[in-house]
CSV table of C-alpha atoms in Angstrom, one decimal:
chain,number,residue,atom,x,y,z
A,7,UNK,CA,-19.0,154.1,129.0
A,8,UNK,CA,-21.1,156.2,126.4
A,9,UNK,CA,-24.3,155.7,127.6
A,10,UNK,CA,-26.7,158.2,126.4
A,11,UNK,CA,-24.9,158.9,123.1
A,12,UNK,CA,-22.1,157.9,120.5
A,13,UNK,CA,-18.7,159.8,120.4
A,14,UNK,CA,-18.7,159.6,116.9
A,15,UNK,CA,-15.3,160.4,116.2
A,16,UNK,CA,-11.8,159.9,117.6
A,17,UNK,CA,-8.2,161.6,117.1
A,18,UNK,CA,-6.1,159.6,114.5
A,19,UNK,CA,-2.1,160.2,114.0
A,20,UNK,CA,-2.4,161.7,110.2
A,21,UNK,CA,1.3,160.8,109.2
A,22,UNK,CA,0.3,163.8,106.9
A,23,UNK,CA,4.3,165.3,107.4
A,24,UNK,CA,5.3,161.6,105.2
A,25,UNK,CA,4.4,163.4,102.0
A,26,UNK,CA,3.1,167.2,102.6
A,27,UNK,CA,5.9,169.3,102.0
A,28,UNK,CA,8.1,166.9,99.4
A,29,UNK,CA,8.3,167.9,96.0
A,30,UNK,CA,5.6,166.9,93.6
A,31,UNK,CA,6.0,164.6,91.0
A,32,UNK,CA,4.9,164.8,87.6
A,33,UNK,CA,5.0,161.9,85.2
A,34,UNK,CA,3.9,162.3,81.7
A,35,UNK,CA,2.6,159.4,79.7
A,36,UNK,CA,5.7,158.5,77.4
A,37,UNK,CA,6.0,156.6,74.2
A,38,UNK,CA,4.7,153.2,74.4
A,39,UNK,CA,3.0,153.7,78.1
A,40,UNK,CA,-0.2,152.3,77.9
A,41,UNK,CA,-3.3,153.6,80.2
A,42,UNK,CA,-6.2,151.7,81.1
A,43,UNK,CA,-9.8,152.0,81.1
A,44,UNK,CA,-12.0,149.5,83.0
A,45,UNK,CA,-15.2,148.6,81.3
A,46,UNK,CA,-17.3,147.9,84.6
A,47,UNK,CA,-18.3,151.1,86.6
A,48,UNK,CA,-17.9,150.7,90.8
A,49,UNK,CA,-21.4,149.9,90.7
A,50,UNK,CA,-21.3,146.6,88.5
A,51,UNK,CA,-22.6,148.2,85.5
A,52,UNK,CA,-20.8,148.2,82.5
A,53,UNK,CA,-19.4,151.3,80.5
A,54,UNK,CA,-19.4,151.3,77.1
A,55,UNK,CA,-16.8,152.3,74.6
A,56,UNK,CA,-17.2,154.1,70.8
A,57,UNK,CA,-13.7,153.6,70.3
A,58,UNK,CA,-12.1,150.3,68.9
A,59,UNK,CA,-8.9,149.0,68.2
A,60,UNK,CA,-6.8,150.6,66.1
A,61,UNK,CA,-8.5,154.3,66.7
A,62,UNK,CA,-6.1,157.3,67.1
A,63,UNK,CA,-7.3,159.4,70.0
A,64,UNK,CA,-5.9,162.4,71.8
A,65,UNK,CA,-6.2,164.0,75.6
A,66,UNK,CA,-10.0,165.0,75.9
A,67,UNK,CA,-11.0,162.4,73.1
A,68,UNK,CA,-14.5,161.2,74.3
A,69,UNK,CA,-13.9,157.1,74.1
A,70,UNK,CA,-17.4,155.9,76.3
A,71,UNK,CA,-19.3,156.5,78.5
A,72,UNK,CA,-21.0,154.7,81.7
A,73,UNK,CA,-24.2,153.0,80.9
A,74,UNK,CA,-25.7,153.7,84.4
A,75,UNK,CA,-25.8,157.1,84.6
A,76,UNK,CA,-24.5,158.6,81.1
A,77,UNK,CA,-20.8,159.8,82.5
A,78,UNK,CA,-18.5,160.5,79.7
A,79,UNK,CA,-15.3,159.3,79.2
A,80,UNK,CA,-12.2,160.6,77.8
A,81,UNK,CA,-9.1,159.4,77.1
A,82,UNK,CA,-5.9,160.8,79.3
A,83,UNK,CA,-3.1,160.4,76.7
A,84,UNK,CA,-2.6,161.1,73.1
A,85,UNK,CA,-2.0,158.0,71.0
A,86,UNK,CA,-4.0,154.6,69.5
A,87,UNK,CA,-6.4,152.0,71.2
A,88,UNK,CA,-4.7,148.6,71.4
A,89,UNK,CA,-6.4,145.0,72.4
A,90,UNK,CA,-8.0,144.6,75.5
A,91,UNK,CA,-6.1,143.4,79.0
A,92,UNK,CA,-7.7,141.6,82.2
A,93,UNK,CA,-6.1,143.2,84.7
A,94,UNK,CA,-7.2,143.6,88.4
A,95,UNK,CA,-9.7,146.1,89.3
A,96,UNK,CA,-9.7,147.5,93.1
A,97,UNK,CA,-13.5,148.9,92.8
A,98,UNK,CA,-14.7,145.1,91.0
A,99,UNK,CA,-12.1,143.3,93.5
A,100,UNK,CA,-11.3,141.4,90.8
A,101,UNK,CA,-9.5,141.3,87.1
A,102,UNK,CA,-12.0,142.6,84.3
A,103,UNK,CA,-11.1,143.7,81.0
A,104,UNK,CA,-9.7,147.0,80.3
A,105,UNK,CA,-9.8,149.3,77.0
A,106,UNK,CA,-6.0,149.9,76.6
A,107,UNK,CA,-4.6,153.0,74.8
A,108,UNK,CA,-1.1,153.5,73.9
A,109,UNK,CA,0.4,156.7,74.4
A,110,UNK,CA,2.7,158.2,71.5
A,111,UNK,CA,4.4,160.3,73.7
A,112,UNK,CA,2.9,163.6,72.3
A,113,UNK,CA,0.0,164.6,74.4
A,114,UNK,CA,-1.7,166.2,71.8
A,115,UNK,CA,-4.7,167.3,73.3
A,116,UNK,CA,-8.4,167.5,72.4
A,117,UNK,CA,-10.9,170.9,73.6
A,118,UNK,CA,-14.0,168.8,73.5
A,119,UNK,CA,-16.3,171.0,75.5
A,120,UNK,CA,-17.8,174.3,75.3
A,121,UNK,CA,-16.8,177.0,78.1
A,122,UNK,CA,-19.4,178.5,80.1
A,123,UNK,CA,-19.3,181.3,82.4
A,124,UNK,CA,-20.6,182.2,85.7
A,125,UNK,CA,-23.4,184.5,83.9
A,126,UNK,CA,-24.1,181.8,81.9
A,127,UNK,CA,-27.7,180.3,83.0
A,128,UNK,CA,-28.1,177.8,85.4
A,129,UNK,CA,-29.0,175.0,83.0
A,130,UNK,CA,-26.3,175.9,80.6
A,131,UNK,CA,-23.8,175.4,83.4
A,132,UNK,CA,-25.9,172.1,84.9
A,133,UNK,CA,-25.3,170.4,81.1
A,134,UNK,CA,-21.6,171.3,81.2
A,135,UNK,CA,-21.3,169.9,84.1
A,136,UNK,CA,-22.9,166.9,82.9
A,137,UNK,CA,-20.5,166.6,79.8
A,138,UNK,CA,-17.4,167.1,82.1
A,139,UNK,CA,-17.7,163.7,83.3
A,140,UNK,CA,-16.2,164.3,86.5
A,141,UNK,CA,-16.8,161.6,89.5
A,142,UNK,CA,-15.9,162.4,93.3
A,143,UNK,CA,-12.6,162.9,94.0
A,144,UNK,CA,-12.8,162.0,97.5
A,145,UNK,CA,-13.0,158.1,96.8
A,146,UNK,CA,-16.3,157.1,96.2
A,147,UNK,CA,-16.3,158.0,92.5
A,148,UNK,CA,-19.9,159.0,92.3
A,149,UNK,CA,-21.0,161.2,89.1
A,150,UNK,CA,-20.8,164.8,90.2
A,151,UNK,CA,-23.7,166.2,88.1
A,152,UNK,CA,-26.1,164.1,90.0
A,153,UNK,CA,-26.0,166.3,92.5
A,154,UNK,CA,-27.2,169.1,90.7
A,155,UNK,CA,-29.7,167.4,88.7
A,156,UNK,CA,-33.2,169.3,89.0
A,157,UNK,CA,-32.1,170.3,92.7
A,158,UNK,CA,-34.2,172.6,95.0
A,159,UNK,CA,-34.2,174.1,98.4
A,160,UNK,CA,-30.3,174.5,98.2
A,161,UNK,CA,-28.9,176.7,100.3
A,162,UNK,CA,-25.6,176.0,101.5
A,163,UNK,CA,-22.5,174.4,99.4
A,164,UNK,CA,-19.8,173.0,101.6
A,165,UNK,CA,-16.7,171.9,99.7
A,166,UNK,CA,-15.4,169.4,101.6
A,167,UNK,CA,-11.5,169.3,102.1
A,168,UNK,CA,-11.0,167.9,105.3
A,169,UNK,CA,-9.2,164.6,104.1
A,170,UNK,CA,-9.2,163.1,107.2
A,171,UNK,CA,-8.1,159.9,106.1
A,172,UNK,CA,-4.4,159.0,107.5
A,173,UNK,CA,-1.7,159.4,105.7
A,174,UNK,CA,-3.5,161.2,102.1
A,175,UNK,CA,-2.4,165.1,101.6
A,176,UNK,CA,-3.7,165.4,98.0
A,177,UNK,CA,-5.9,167.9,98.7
A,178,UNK,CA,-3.9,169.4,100.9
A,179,UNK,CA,-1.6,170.2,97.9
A,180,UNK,CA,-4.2,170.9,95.3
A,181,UNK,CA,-5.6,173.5,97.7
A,182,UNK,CA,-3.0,175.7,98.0
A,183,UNK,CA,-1.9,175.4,94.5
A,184,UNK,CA,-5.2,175.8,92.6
A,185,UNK,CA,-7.2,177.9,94.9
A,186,UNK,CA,-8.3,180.2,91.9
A,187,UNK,CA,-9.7,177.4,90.4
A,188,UNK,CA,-11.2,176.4,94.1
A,189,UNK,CA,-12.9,179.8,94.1
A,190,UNK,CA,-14.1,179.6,90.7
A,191,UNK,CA,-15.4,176.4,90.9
A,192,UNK,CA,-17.4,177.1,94.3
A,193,UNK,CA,-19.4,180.2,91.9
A,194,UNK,CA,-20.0,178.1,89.0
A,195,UNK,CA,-21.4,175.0,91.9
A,196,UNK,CA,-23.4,178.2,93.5
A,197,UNK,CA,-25.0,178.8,90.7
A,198,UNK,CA,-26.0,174.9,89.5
A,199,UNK,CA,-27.6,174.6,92.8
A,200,UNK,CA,-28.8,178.0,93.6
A,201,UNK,CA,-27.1,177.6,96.9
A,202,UNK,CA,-26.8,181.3,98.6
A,203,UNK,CA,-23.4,180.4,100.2
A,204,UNK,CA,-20.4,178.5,100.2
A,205,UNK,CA,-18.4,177.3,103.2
A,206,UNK,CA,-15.1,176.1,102.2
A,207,UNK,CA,-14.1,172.9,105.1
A,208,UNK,CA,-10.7,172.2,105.9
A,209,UNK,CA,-9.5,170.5,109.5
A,210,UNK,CA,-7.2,172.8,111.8
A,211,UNK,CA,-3.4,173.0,111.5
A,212,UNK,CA,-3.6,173.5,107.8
A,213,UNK,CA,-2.2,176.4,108.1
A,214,UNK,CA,-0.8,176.6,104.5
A,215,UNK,CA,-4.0,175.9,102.9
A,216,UNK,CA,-6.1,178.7,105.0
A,217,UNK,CA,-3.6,181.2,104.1
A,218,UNK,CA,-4.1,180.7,100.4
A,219,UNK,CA,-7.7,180.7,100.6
A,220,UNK,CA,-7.7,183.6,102.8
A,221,UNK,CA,-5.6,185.2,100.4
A,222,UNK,CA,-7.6,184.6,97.6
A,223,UNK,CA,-11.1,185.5,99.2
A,224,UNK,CA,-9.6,188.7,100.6
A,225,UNK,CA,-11.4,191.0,98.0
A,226,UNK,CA,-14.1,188.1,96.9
A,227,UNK,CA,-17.7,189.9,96.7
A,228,UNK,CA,-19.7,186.3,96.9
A,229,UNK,CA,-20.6,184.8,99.8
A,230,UNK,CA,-17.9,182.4,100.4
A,231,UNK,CA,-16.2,181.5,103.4
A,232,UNK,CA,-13.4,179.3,105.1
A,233,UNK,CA,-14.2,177.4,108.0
A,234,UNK,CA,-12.2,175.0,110.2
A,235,UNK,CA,-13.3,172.0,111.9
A,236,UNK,CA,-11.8,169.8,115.0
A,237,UNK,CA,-9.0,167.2,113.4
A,238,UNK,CA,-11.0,164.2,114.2
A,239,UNK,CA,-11.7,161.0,111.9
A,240,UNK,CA,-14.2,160.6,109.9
A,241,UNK,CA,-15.0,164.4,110.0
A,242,UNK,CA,-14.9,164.1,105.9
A,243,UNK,CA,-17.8,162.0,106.3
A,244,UNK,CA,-20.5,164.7,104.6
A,245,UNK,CA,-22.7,163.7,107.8
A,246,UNK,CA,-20.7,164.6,110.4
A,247,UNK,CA,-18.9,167.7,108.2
A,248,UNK,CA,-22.9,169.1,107.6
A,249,UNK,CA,-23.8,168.7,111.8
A,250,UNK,CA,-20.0,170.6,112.8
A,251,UNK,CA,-20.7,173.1,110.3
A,252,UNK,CA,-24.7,173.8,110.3
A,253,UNK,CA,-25.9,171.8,113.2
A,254,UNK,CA,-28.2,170.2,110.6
A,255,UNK,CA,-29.4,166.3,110.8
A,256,UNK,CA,-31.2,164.5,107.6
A,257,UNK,CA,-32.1,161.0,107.0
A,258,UNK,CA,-30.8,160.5,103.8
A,259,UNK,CA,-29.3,162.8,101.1
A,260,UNK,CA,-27.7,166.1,102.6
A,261,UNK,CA,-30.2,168.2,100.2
A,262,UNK,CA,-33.0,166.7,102.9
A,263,UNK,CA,-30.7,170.1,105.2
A,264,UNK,CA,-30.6,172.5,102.4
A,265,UNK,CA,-27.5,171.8,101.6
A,266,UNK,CA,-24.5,170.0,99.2
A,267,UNK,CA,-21.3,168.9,99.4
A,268,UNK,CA,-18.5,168.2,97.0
A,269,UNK,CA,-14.7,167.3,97.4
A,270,UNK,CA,-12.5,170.1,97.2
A,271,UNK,CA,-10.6,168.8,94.1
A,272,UNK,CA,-14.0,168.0,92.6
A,273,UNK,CA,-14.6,171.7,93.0
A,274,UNK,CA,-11.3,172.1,91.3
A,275,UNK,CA,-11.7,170.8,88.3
A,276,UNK,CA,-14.7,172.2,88.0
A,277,UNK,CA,-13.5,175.2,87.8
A,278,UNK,CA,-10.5,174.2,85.6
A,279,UNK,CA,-13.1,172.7,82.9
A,280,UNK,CA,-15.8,174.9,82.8
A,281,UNK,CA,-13.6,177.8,82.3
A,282,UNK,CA,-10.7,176.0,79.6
A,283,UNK,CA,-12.8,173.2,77.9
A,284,UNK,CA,-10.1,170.9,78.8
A,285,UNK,CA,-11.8,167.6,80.5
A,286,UNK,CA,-9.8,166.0,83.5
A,287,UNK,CA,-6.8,164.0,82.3
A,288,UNK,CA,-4.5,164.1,85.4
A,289,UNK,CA,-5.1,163.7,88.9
A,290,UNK,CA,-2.8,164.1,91.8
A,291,UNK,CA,-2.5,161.5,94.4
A,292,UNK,CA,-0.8,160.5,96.9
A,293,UNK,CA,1.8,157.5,97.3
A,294,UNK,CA,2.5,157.3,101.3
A,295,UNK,CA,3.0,154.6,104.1
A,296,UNK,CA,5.8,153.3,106.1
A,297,UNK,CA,6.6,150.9,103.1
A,298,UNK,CA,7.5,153.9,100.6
A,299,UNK,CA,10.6,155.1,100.0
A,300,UNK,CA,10.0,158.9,99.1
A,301,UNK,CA,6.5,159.3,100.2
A,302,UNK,CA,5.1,162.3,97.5
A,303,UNK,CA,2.1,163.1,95.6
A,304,UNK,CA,2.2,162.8,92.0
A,305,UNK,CA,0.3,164.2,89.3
A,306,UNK,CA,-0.2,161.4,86.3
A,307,UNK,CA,-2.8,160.6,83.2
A,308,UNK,CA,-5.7,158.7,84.8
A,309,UNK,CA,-5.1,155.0,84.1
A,310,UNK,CA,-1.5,154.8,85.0
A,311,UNK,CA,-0.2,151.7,86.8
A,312,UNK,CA,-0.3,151.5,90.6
A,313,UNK,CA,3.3,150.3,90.0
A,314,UNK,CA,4.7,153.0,87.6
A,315,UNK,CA,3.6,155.5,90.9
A,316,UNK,CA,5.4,153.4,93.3
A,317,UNK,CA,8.3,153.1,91.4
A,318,UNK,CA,8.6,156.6,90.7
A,319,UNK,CA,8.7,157.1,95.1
A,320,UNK,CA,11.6,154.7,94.9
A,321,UNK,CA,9.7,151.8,95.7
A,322,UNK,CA,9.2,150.2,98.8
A,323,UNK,CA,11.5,149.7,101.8
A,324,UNK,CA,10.4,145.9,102.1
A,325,UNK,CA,9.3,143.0,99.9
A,326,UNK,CA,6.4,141.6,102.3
A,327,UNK,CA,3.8,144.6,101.9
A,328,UNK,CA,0.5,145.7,102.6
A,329,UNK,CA,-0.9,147.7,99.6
A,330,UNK,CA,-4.0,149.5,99.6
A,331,UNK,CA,-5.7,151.6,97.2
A,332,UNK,CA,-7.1,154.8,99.4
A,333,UNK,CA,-6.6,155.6,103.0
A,334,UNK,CA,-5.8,152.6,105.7
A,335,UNK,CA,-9.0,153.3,107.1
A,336,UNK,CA,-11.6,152.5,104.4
A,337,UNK,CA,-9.5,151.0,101.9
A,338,UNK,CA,-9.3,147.5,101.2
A,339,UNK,CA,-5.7,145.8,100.6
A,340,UNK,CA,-4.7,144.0,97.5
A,341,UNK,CA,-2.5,141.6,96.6
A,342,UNK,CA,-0.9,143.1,93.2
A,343,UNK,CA,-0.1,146.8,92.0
A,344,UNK,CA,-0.9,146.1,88.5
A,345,UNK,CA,-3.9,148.3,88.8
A,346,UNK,CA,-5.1,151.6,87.1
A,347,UNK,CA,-5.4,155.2,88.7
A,348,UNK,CA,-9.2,155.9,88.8
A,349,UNK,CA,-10.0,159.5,88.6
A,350,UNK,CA,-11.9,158.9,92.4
A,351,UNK,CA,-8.6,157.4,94.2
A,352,UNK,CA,-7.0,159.6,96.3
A,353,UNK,CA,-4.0,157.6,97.6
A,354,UNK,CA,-1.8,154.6,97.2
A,355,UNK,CA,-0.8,153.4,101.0
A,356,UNK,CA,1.9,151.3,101.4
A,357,UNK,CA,2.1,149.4,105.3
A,358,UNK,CA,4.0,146.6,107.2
A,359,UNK,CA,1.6,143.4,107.2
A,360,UNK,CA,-0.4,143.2,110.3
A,361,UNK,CA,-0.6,139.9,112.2
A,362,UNK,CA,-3.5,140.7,114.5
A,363,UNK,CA,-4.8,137.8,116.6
A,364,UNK,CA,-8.4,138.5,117.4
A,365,UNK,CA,-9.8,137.8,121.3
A,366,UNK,CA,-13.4,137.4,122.6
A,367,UNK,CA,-15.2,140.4,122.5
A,368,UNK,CA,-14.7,142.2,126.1
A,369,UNK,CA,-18.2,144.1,125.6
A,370,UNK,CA,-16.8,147.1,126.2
A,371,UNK,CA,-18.7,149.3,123.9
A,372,UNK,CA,-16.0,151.3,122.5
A,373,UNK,CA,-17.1,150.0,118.7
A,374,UNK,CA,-20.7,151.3,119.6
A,375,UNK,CA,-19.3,154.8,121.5
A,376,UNK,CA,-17.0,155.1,118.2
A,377,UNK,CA,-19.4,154.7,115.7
A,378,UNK,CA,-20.0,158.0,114.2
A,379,UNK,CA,-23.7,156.1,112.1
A,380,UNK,CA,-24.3,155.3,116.0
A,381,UNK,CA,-24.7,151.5,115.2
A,382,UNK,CA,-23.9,148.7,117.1
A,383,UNK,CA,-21.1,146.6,115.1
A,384,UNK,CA,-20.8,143.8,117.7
A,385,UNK,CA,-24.4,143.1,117.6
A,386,UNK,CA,-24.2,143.3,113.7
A,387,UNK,CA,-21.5,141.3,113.7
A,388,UNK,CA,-23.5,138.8,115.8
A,389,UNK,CA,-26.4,138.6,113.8
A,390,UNK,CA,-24.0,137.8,110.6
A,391,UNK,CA,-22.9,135.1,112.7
A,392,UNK,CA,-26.4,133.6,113.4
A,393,UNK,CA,-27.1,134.5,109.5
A,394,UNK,CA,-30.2,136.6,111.0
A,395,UNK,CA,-30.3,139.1,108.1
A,396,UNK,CA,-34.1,140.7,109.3
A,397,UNK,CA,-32.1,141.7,112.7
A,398,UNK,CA,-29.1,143.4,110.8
A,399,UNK,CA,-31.5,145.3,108.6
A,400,UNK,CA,-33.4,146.1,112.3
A,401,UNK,CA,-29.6,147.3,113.6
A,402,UNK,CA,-29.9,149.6,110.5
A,403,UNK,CA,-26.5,148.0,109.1
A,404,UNK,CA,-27.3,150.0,105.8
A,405,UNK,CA,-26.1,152.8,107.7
A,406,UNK,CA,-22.8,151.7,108.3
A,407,UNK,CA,-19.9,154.1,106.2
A,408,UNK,CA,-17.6,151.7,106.0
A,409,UNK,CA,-15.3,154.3,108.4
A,410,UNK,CA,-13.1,151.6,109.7
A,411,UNK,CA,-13.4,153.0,113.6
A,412,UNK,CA,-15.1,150.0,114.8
A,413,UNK,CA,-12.3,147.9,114.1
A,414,UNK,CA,-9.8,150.3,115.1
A,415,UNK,CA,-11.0,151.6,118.7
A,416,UNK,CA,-11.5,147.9,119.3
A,417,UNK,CA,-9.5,146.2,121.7
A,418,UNK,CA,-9.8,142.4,121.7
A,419,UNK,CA,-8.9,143.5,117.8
A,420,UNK,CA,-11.9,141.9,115.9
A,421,UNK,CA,-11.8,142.7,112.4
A,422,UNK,CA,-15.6,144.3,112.4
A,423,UNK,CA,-15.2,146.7,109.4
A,424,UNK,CA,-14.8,143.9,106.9
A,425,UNK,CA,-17.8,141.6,109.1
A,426,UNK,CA,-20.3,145.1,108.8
A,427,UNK,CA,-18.8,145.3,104.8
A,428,UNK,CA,-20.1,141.3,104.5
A,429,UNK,CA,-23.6,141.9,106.7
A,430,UNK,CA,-24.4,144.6,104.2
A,431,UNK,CA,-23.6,142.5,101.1
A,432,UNK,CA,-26.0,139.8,102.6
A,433,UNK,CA,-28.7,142.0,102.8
A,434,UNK,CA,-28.4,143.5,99.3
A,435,UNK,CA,-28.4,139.9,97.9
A,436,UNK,CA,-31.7,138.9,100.1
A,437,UNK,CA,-33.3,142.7,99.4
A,438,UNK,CA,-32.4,141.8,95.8
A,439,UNK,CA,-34.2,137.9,95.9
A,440,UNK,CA,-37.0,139.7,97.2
A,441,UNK,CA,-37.5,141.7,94.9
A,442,UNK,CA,-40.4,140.6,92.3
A,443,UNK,CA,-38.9,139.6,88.7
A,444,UNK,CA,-40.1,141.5,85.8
């Protein structure tokens, strides 16, 4: 038993070796391929579009924006907007409409935004950032530029490309194949935040990735490092990255330490847009899981079908599926694969069903000596029970990351993740009714 602290963390099997040495995939929007756009942001909030049926666009072509916090959006493929589709939507949980463009097949591109450099000042390069509209690649899809909004006391960027999520290897790839762009990105970030140093995270064993940063810092005058951290999960979580690295604790944001963090192939294109023009079209993620017959990372035009990806592995192994949008740990499973690549998704994971039958809670405390918030999901999961919302907000459910170790380390099996995902919804909704209406 844990009884004076949590363990926080706990060795996973990666099955990293599915997918990180194939041959990457590239798939090019061809003629008649339509991409899609959803018009509600992961938040709820909708995004608006200046483009309407009809409209001829290119790569880079602006075609919205987000309403909540002004991210522009551009269009992946050259070609012409056609009607609106409901289709599903894995960050709404359920089918929405979708602006649809159909590609012509040329990918004639747009240059939309100016180029800065790293001399450039530090607002020029905070506004570029701004018009870049890029989102955090590591899943949670949250506007990048935020970050750097009228920051201070920043001291310390850590680019974050542990990916300790099972299975994913898309950074792993981008990493070694883009670490100019890595580099270049972590002084243009440096800059925007006034950050004195950059510490550049990746877990051990990735050998191939330290050897290319290595390489590339060798004769590097900033202060930028490479450091490796214990291959435990959720060490990507930017909490328990920051206290590894620095030692550091905060309450809330990590500039509370001094310090941001950023995905390593939000770094990237960073670097790639700032110094070209050229807004993010592509991304590379990766299709793994028992299910898939080449396991691979691909590189395709944000928007692209869930099922063109799959199909472009081989497709799967077995009919009766588990499919899930991001890493087996946080994701969620769905039931189709008619779904768009969002510029934030990482992964496509494809598993056997599981048929878990769940037994009485042992009390054991392995989901509280696991918990890397240091909550206590049973008890959480009991107050959701008894409905008892003022004593799940007392258990600090808010807290909860949604890391998936709770229901993993546990041994009569109870499915606690999704119970702590539903006691946090039920205290939004009553935080929400008490709030006074305008």
């Amino acid at each position: 038993m844990f009884l004076f602290r949590s363990l926080g963390h706990k060795h996973l099997n990666g099955y990293k070796e599915l997918s990180k040495h194939a041959q990457v995939l590239t798939l090019e929007a061809t003629e008649g391929e339509e991409v899609y756009f959803p018009t509600m942001s992961p938040n709820g909030k909708p995004i608006t579009y200046t483009v309407k049926e009809g409209d001829k666009v290119k790569v880079g072509t602006k075609i919205g924006a987000r309403t909540d916090f002004e991210v522009p959006i551009y269009s992946s493929v050259s070609g012409k907007v056609v009607a609106s589709k409901n289709i599903y939507s894995p960050q709404v949980g359920r089918p929405i409409p979708h602006l649809v463009i159909q590609s012509d097949g040329k990918n004639e591109e747009d240059v939309p935004l100016k180029t800065v450099s790293i001399e450039d000042s530090k607002e020029a390069i905070f506004e570029a950032i701004k018009q870049a509209g890029i989102v955090g690649m590591g899943g949670a899809g949250f506007p990048l530029y935020v970050k750097y909004n009228n920051v201070s006391g920043i001291n310390t960027l850590i680019v974050n490309g542990v990916e300790c999520e099972p299975f994913l290897t898309t950074d792993f790839v981008v990493m070694q194949n883009k670490v100019q762009e890595l580099i270049l990105g972590c002084k243009y970030l440096m800059k925007a935040s006034g950050a004195s140093e950059a510490i550049i995270a990746i877990k051990v064993h990735k050998d191939e990735v330290k050897k290319a940063v290595l390489a590339a810092l060798k004769d590097e005058k900033d202060n930028i490092r490479l450091q490796e951290v214990p291959d435990v999960y959720p060490m990507g979580w930017e909490k328990l990255l920051i206290k590894q690295i620095t030692k550091k604790d905060y309450e809330r944001l990590p500039s509370e330490a001094g310090i941001v963090v950023n995905n390593a192939q939000s770094v990237i294109s960073i670097g790639q847009v700032l110094s070209t023009g050229k807004v993010v079209s592509t991304r590379t993620i990766t299709v793994s899981g028992k299910l898939i017959k080449n396991p691979t990372n691909v590189i395709c035009p944000i928007g692209t079908l869930a099922t063109k990806l799959i199909d472009a592995c081989g497709g799967l192994t077995k009919e009766d599926a588990t499919l899930i949008p991001g890493g087996p740990m946080c994701g969620n499973s769905v039931t189709t694969s008619d779904f768009p690549l969002l510029m934030q998704m990482g992964s496509l994971t494809v598993l056997e069903p599981l048929k878990l039958v769940e037994e009485p809670c042992l009390r054991c405390g392995s989901c509280t000596a696991h918990c890397p918030a240091g909550l206590q999901p049973v008890e959480i999961r009991n107050a959701f029970i008894a409905k008892d919302t003022d004593r799940a907000i007392k258990l600090n459910v808010m807290s909860c990351v949604e890391c998936g170790l709770c229901s993993h380390s546990c041994p009569s099996r109870i499915e606690l993740t999704q119970c702590m995902k539903n006691t946090k919804r039920l205290v939004k909704f009553k935080l929400a009714q008490a709030q006074p209406k305008k």
